[in-house]
Short mmCIF file of C-alpha atoms and ligand atoms in Angstrom, two decimals:
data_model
loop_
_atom_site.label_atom_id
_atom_site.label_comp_id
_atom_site.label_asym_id
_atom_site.label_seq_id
_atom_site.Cartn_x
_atom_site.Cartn_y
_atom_site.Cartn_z
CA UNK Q 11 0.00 0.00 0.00
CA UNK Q 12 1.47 3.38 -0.88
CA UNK Q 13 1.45 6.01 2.28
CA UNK Q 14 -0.01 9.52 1.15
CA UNK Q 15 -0.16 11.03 4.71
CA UNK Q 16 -1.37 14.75 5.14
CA UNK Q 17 -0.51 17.25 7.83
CA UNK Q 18 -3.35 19.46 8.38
CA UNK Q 19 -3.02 22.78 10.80
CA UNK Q 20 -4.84 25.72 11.01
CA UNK Q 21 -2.66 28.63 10.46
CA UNK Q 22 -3.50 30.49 13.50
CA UNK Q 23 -0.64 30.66 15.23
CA UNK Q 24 2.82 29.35 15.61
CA UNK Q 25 3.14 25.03 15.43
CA UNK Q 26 4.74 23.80 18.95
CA UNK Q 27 6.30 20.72 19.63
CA UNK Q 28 3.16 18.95 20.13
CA UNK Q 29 1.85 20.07 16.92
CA UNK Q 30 5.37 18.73 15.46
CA UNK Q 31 4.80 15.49 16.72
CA UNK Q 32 1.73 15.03 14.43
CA UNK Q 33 4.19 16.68 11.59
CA UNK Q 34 6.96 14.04 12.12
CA UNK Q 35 4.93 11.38 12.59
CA UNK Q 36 3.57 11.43 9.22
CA UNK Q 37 6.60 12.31 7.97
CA UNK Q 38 8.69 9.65 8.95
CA UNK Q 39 5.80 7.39 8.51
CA UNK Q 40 5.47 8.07 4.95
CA UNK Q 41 9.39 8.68 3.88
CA UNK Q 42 10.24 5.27 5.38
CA UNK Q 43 8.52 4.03 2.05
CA UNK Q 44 11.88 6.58 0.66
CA UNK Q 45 10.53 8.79 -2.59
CA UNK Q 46 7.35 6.60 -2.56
CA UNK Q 47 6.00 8.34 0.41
CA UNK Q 48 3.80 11.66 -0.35
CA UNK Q 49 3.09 14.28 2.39
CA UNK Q 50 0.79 16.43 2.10
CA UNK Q 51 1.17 19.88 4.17
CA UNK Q 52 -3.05 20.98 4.47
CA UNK Q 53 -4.00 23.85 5.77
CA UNK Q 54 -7.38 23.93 7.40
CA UNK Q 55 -8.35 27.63 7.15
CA UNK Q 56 -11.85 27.62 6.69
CA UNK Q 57 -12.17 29.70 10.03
CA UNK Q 58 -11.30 33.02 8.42
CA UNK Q 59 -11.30 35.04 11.11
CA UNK Q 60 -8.61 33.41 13.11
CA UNK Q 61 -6.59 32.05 9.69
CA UNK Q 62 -3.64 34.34 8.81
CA UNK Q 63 -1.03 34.20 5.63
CA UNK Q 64 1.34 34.85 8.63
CA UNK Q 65 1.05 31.79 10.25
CA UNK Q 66 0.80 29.57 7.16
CA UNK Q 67 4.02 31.12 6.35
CA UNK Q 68 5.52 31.05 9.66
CA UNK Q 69 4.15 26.74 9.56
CA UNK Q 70 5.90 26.37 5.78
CA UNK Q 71 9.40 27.86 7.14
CA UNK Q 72 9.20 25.98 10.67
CA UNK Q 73 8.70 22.65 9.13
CA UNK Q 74 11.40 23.45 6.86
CA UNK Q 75 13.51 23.88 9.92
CA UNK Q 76 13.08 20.78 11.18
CA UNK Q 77 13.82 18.90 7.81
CA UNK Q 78 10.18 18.65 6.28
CA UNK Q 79 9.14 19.96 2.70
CA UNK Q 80 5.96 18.45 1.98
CA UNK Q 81 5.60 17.23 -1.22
CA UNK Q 82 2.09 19.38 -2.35
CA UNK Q 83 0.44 22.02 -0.23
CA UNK Q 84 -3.48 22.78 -0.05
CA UNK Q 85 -5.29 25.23 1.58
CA UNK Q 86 -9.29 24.56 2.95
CA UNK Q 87 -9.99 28.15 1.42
CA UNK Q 88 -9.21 27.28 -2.04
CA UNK Q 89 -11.69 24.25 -2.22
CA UNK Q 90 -15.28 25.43 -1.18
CA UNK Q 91 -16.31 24.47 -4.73
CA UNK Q 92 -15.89 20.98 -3.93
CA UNK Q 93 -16.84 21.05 -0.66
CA UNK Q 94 -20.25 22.25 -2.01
CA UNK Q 95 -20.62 19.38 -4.09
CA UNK Q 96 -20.34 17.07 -1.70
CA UNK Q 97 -23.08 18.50 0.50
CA UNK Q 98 -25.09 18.54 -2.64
CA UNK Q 99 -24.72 14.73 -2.44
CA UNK Q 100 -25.00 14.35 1.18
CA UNK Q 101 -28.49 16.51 0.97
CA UNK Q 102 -29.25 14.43 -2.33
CA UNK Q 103 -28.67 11.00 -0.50
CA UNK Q 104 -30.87 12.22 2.16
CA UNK Q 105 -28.50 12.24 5.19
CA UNK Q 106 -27.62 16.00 5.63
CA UNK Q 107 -30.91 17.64 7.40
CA UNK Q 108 -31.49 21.49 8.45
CA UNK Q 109 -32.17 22.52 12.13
CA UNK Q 110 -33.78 25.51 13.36
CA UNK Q 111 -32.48 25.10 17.35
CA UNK Q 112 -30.60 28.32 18.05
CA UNK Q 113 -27.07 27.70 20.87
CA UNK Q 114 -29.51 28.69 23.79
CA UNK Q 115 -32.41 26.17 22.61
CA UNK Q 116 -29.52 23.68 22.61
CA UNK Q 117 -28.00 24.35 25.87
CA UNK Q 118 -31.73 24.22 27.39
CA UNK Q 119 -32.02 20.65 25.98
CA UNK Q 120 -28.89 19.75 26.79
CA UNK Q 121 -29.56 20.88 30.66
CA UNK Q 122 -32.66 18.62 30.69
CA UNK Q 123 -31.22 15.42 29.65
CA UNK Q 124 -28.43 15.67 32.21
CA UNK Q 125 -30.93 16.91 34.76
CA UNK Q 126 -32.75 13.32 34.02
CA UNK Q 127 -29.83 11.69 34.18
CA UNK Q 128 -30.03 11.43 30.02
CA UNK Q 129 -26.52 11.94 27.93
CA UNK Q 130 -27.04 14.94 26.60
CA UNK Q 131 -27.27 13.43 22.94
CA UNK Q 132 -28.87 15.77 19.81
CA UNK Q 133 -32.55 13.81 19.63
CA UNK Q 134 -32.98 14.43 16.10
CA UNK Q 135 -35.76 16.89 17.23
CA UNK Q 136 -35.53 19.01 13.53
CA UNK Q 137 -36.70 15.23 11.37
CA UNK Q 138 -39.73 15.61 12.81
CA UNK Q 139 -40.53 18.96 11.22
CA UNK Q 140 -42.73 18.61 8.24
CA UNK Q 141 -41.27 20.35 4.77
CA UNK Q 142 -44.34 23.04 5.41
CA UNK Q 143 -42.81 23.71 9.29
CA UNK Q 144 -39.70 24.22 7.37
CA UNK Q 145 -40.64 26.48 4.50
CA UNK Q 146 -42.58 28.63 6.99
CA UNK Q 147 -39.49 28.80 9.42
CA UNK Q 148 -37.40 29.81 6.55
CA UNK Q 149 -40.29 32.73 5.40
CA UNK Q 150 -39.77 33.87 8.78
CA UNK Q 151 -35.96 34.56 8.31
CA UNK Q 152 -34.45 31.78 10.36
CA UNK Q 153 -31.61 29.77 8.52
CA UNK Q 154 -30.91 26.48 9.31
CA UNK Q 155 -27.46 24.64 10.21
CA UNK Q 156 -27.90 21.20 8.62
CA UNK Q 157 -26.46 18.21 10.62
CA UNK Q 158 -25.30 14.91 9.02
CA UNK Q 159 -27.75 11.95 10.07
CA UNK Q 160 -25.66 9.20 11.57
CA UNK Q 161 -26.01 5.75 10.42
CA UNK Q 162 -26.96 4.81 14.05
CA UNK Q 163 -30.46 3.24 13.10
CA UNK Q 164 -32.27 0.64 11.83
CA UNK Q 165 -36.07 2.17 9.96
CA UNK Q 166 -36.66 4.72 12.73
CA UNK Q 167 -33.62 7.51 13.36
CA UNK Q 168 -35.51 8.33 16.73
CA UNK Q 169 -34.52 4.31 17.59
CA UNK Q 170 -30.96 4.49 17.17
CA UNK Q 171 -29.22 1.72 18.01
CA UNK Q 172 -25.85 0.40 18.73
CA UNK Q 173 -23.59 1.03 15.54
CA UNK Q 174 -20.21 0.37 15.98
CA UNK Q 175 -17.60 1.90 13.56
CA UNK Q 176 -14.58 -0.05 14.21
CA UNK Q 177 -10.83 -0.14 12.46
CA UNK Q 178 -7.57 -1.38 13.37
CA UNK Q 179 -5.61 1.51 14.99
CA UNK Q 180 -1.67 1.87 13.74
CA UNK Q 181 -1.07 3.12 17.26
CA UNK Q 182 -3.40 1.90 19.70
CA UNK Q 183 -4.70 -1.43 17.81
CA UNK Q 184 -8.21 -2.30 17.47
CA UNK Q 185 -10.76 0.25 18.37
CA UNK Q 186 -14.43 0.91 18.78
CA UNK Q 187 -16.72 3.77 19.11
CA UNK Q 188 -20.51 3.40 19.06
CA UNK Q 189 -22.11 5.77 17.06
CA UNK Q 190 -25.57 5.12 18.80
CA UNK Q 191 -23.44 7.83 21.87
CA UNK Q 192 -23.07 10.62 19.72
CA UNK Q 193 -24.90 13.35 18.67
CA UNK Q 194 -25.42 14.19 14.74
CA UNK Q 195 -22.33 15.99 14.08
CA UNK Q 196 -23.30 19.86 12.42
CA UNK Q 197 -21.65 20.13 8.85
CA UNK Q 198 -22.56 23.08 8.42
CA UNK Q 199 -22.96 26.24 9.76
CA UNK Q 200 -25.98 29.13 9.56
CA UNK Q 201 -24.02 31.50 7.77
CA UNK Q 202 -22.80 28.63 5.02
CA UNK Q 203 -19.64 27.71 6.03
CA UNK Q 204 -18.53 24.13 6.36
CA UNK Q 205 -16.95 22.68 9.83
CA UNK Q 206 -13.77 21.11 9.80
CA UNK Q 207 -15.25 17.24 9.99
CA UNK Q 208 -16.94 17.74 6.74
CA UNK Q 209 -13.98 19.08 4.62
CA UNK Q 210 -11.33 17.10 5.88
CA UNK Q 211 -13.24 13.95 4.92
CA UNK Q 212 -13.68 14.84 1.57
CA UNK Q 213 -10.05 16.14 1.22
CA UNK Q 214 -8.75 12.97 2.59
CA UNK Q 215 -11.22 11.25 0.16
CA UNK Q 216 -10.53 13.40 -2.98
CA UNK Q 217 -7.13 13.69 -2.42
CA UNK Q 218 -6.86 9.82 -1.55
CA UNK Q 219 -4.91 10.35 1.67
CA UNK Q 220 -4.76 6.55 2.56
CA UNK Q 221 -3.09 6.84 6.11
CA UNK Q 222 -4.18 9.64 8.62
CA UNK Q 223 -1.80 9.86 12.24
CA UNK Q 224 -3.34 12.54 14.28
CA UNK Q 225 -3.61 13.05 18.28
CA UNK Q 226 -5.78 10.98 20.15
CA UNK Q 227 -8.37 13.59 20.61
CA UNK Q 228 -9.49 13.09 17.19
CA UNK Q 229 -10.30 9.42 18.18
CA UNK Q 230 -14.39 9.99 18.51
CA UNK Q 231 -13.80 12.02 15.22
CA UNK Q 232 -12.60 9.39 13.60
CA UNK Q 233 -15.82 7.10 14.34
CA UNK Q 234 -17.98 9.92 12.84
CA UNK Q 235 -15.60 10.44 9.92
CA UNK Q 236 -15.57 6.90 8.82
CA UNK Q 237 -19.30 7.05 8.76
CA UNK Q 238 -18.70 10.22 6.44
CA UNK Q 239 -16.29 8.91 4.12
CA UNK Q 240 -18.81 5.71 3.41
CA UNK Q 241 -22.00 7.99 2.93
CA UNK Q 242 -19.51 9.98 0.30
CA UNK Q 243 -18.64 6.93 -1.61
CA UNK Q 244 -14.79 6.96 -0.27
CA UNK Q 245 -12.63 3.74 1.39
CA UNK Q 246 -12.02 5.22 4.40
CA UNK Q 247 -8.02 5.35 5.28
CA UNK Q 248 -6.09 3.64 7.98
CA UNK Q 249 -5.78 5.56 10.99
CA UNK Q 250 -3.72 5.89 14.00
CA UNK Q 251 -3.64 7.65 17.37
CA UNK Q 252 -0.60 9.24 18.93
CA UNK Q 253 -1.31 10.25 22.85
CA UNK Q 254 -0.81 13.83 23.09
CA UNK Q 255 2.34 15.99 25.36
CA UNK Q 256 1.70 17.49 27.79
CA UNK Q 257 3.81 19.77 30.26
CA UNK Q 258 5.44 18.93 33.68
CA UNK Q 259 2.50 20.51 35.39
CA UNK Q 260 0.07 17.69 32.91
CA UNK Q 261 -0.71 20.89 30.90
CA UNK Q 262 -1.83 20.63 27.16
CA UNK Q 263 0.22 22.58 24.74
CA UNK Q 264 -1.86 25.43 22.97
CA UNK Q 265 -1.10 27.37 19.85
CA UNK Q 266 -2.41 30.29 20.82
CA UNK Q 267 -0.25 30.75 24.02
CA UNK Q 268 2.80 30.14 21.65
CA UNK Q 269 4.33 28.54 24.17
CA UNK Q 270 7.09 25.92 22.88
CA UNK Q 271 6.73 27.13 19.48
CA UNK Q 272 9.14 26.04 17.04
CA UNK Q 273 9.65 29.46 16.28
CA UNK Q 274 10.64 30.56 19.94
CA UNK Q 275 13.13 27.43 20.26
CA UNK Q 276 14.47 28.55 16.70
CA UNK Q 277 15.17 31.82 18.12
CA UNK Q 278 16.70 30.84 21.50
CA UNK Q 279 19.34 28.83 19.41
CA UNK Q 280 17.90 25.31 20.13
CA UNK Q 281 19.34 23.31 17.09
CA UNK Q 282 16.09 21.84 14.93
CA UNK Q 283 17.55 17.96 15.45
CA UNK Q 284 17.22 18.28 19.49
CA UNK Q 285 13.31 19.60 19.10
CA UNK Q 286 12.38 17.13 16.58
CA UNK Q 287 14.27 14.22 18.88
CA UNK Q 288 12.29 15.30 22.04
CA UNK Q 289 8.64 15.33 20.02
CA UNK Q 290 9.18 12.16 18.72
CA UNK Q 291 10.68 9.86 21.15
CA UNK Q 292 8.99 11.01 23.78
CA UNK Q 293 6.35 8.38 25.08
CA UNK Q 294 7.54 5.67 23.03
CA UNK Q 295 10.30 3.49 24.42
CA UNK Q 296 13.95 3.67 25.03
CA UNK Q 297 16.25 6.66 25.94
CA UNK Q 298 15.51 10.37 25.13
CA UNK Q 299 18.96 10.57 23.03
CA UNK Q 300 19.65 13.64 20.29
CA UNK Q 301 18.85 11.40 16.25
CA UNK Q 302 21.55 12.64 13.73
CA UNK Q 303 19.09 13.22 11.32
CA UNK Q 304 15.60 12.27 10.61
CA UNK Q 305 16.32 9.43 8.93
CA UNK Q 306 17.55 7.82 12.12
CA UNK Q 307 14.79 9.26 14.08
CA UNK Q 308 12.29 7.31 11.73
CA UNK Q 309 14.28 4.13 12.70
CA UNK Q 310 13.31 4.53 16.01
CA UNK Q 311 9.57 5.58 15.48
CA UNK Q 312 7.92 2.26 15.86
CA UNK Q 313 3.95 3.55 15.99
CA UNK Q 314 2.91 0.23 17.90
CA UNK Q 315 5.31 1.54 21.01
CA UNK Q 316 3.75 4.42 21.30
CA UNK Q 317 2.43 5.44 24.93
CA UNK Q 318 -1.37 5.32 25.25
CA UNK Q 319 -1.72 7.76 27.89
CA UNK Q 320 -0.31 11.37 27.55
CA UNK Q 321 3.09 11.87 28.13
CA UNK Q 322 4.70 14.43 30.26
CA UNK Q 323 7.93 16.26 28.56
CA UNK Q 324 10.49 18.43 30.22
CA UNK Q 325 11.28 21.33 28.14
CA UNK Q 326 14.95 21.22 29.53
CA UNK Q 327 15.68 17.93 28.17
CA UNK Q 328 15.45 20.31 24.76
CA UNK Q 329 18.66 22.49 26.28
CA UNK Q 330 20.57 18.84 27.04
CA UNK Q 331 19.82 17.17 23.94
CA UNK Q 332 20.38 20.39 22.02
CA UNK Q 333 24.36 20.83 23.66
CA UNK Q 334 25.15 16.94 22.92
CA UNK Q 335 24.14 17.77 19.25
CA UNK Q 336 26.33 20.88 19.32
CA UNK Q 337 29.34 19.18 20.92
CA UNK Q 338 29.47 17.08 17.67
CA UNK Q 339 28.61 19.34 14.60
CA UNK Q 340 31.29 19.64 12.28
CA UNK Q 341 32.49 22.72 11.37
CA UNK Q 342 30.91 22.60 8.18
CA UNK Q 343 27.63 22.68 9.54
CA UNK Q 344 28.87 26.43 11.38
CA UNK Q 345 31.08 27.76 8.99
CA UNK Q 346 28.75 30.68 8.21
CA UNK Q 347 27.24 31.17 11.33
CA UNK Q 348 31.68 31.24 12.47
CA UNK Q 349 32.29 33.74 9.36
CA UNK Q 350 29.57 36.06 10.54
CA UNK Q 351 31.01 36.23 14.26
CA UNK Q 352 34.35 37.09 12.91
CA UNK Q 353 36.23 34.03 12.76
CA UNK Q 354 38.92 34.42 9.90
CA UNK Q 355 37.85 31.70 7.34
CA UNK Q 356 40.91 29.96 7.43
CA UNK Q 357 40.32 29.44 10.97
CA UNK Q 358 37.33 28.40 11.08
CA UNK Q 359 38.19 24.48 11.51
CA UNK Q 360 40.75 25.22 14.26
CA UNK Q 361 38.81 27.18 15.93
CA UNK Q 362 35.08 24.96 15.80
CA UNK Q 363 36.96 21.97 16.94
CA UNK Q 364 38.54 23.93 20.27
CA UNK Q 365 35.52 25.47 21.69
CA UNK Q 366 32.48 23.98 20.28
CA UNK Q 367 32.71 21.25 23.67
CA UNK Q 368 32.22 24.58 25.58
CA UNK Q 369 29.47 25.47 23.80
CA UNK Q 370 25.46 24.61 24.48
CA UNK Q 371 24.47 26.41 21.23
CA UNK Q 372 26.40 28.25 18.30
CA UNK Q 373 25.98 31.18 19.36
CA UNK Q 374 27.89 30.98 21.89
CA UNK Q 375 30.58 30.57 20.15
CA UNK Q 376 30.78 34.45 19.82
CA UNK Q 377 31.71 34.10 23.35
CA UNK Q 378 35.26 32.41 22.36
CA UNK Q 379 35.39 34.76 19.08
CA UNK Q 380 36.19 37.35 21.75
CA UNK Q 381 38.74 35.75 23.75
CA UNK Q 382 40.33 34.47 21.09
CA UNK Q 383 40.21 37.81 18.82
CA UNK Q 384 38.87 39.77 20.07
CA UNK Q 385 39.82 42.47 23.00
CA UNK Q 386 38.49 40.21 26.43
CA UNK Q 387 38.49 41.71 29.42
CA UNK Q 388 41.30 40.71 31.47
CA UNK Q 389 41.62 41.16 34.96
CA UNK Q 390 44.54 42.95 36.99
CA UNK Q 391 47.55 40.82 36.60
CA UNK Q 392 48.62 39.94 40.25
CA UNK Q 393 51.35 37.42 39.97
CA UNK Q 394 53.55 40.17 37.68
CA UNK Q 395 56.70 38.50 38.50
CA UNK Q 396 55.63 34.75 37.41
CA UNK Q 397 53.30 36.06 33.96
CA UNK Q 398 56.84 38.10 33.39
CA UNK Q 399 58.47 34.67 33.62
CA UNK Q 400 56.35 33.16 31.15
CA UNK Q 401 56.56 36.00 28.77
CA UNK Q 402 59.90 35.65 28.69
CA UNK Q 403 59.83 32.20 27.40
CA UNK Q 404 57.29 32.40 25.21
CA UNK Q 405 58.73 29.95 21.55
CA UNK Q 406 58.80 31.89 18.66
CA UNK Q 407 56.42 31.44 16.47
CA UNK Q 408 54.69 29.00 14.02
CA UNK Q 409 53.10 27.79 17.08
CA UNK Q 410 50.96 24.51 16.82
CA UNK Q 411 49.39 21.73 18.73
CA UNK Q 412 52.89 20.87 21.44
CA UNK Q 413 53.27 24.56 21.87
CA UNK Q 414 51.39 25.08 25.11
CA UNK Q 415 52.97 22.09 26.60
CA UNK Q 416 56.45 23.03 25.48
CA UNK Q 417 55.85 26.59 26.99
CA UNK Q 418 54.30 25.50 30.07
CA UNK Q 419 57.03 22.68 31.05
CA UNK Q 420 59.93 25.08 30.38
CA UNK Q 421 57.90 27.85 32.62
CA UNK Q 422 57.84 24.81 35.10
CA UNK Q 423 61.45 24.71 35.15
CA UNK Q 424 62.15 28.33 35.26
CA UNK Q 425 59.46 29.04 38.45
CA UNK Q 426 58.89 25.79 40.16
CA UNK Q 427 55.09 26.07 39.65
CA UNK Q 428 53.13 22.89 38.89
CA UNK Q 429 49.51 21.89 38.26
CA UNK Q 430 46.98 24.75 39.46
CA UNK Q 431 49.12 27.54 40.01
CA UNK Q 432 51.05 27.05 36.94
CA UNK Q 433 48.36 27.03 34.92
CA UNK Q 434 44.93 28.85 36.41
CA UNK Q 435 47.18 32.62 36.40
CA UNK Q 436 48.22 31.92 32.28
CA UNK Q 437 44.58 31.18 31.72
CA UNK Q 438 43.69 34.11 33.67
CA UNK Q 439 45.48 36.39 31.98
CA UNK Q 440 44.91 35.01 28.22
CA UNK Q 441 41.38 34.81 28.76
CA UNK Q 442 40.01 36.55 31.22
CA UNK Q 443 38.29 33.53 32.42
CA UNK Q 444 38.68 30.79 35.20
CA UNK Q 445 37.07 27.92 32.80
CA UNK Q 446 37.22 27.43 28.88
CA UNK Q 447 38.40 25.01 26.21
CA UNK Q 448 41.80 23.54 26.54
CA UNK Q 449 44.75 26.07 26.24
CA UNK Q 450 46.36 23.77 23.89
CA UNK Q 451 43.85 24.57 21.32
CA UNK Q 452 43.49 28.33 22.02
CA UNK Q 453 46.95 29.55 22.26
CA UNK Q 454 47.89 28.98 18.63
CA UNK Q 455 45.00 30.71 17.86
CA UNK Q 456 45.32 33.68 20.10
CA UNK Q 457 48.69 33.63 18.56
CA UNK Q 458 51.71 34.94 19.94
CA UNK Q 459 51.52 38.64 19.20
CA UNK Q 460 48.17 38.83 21.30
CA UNK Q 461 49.46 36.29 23.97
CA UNK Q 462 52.59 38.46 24.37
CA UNK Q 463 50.34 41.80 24.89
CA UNK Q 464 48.01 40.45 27.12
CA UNK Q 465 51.23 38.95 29.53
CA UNK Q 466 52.62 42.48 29.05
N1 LIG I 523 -6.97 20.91 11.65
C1 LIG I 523 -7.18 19.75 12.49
C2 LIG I 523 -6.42 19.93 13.78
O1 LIG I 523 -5.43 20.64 13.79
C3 LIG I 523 -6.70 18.52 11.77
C4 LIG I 523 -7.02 17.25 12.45
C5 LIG I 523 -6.81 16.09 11.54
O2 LIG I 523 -5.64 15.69 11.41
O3 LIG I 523 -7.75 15.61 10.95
O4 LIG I 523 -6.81 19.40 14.80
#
C-alpha cells in the first residue's frame, strides 16, 4: 500500500512541539517508504477570522527547519467548490438535514437530559418537522445549520441503536466507538460555512490520503468520519492515534499561548535535530537521546510503542539534547554562522573543533570569538613576576598543537610552579576567564603577538 499522509493545521498561530509530533509522525511514517512516500502539508483555514497568511508562512518555514518539505500544499480556502458538491450529495442521499435550534435552545435541551440523568445526545428533534414547518421557518428569516444523520439506526432515526464503527488503529490497535453515543455531528454552519469534519473527509477522500496519524483527541472524530467517508462513496483510510504531550504541570500545549513554538526554540538557538528528537521519542520506548538526522529518528519511530496515555515532557531535556548535538557538529555545519562572528575563514576548523565542547548552542561561540580575537576583558595581573616569567619564554612562532605544553614545562622549570598555580594565572590572563576550552587549542589561535600583549 502506498502512504499519502497529510498534515493538516490551522494557520493560527505558531506550530509547537506537540503540533510537530503530528508533523513528524507522518513524515517519517510516509518517507520510510523513501521517494514513494507523499506528504501532504493541508491547511485547514476555513475559520477566516482566526486564519492568517502569517502563520501559514511562519508553519511552511518551521517545518522546513526541522527537515520537512511536503511534497504538495493545499489550503481549505481554495476548495469550497468541492466542498459544495459534496453537501449537494449528502443533501441528495438524504443524510444532511437542516435545524432551526438556536445555541440557547440547545444548551436548554442539553440541561434537561443531564438533569434526568439522560446523555445529553442531539434527539434528532428538527426530522420531525414537516417540509411546510420548514418552509414557513425559513419565510420567517431563520436559517438552518444542517447536521449529518448518523447511520446509528435501523427504519426509525428516533430508535438508534448500537452502531459500531470499528478499524484497526496503527497506534493503539483495534478500536471501537458506538455511534448510537453521539450526537449528529453539524456540517454546516448558519451562515454557510462548512466545519472542519466535513472538509477534511472529503479532502482525505478526494485527495486519496490513505493513512491519517493525528492526536488521540481526534479518536471519537474518527468514528464519525468513517461514517462520512462511506455515505460519500470513499474507502475510508487507515488511521492511528498518537497520545498527546503534555507539560510537567500535565498541561496541554496550545497554539495560541505560543508557548514551545518552534519558532521561539528557533530563536533561543535550540538546534532543529534536538526539538524534533524530544517530540518524537517522547512516550515511546527507550532513551531520550539527540537522532543525527531524521532518517535515524524514523528508525526509532515504531507507531505500535507508542504510549497510550499522555506523556509528560520536560522542556529542559530540549537544552541537554540540544548541547550533545552541538558538541558534535562539524564545522561545516557552522562555517557561516563562524564567518559572521568574525572568525577568519581559514580558521574556522581550528577554531570549531577547540571550543564547540564549551558550547550549548552556536551562538555561543561568539563568546570564544572574543577571547580568542577579540579584546576580552582581562583582569589585573597579580602574579607580575611569574606572567613576566612566562613571557619571557614564550617559543617563537609557528606555534601549533605541542606549543602550550612546550611553553608550560619550560615555565615549570624556570618558576617551580606545577599543576593549578602554573596554569589557572596563564589562563587568567589570556582569557580573562577561570574555565574554557583547553589552552592547547586556544593559544595557537590567540597567537603569539596577542598572547605576548596580554602577559605584558
Ligand atoms: N486541523 C485539524 C487539527 O489541527 C486537523 C485534524 C486532523 O488531522 O484531521 O486538529
Amino acid at each position: 500500500m502506498t502512504r499519502r499522509v497529510r498534515f493538516a493545521p490551522s494557520p493560527t498561530g505558531y506550530i509547537h512541539i506537540g503540533n510537530l509530533r503530528t508533523a513528524l509522525f507522518n513524515w517519517l511514517f510516509a518517507k520510510e517508504q523513501g521517494e514513494a512516500g507523499h506528504f501532504l502539508l493541508r491547511y485547514d483555514d476555513t475559520d477566516r477570522e482566526r486564519s492568517k497568511a502569517e502563520y501559514a508562512e511562519a508553519i511552511l518555514a518551521d517545518l522546513e527547519w526541522i527537515g520537512i518539505r511536503p511534497d504538495a500544499i493545499d489550503r481549505q480556502s481554495d476548495r469550497i467548490a468541492v466542498y459544495d458538491a459534496a453537501v449537494a450529495r449528502l443533501k441528495a442521499a438524504g443524510v444532511l438535514y437542516p435545524c432551526f435550534e438556536t445555541p440557547e435552545d440547545l444548551e436548554l435541551k442539553r440541561k434537561r437530559q443531564m438533569a434526568r440523568g439522560l446523555p445529553p445526545i442531539y434527539g434528532r428533534e428538527a426530522l420531525r418537522l414537516s417540509e411546510a414547518e420548514r418552509q414557513r421557518l425559513v419565510a420567517e428569516g431563520h436559517v438552518p445549520h444542517w447536521r449529518f444523520l448518523l447511520p446509528n439506526f435501523e427504519r426509525d432515526p428516533f430508535a438508534p441503536r448500537r452502531s459500531e464503527v470499528t478499524w484497526d488503529d496503527l497506534v493503539l490497535g483495534p478500536q471501537v466507538v458506538d455511534l448510537a453515543s453521539l450526537s449528529d455531528p453539524v456540517l454546516v454552519r448558519e451562515d454557510g460555512t462548512y466545519l472542519y469534519t466535513l472538509c477534511s473527509v472529503v479532502d482525505d477522500g478526494e485527495l486519496g490520503i490513505d493513512h491519517v496519524i493525528r492526536g488521540g483527541d481526534h479518536i471519537t472524530n474518527t468514528g464519525i468520519q468513517i461514517a462520512l467517508f462511506q455515505a460519500l462513496g470513499f474507502a475510508p483510510p487507515r488511521f492511528g492515534h498518537h497520545n498527546l504531550l503534555t507539560t510537567v504541570e500535565g498541561e496541554g500545549l496550545s497554539k495560541r499561548s505560543g508557548a514551545l513554538s518552534l519558532r521561539s526554540l528557533r530563536e533561543e538557538g535550540i538546534e532543529p535535530m534536538a526539538v524534533a528528537s524530544l517530540a518524537v521519542l517522547t512516550g515511546l520506548s527507550g532513551a531520550i537521546e539527540a537522532a543525527p538526522d531524521l532518517a535515524a529518528l524514523g528508525r526509532r519511530l515504531v507507531l505500535t510503542e507508542v504510549s497510550a496515555s499522555a506523556s509528560k515532557f520536560d522542556p529542559a531535556e530540549l537544552e541537554r539534547l540540544s548541547a550533545e548535538i552541538v558538541h558534535a557538529l562539524p564545522a561545516e555545519r557552522v562555517r557561516p554562522a563562524l564567518e559572521a562572528m568574525g572568525v577568519p575563514p581559514e580558521e574556522v576548523d581550528a577554531f570549531w573543533s577547540a571550543v564547540r565542547g564549551n558550547c550549548a548552542r552556536v551562538a555561543e561561540a561568539a563568546v570564544w570569538r572574543e577571547v580568542v580575537y577579540g579584546a576580552p576583558s582581562l583582569p589585573a595581573l597579580e602574579d607580575a613576576g611569574f606572567l613576566a616569567s612566562a613571557l619571557a619564554l614564550l617559543p617563537p612562532e609557528p606555534w601549533g598543537p605541542t606549543t602550550w605544553k612546550e611553553w608550560t614545562e619550560a615555565v615549570k622549570g624556570a618558576t617551580g610552579r606545577r599543576g593549578r598555580a602554573l596554569f589557572m594565572p596563564l589562563r587568567l590572563a589570556l582569557t580573562g576567564l577561570d574555565h574554557g576550552p583547553e589552552l592547547a587549542a586556544l593559544l595557537p589561535l590567540i597567537g603569539r603577538e596577542r598572547v605576548a600583549a596580554r602577559l605584558a
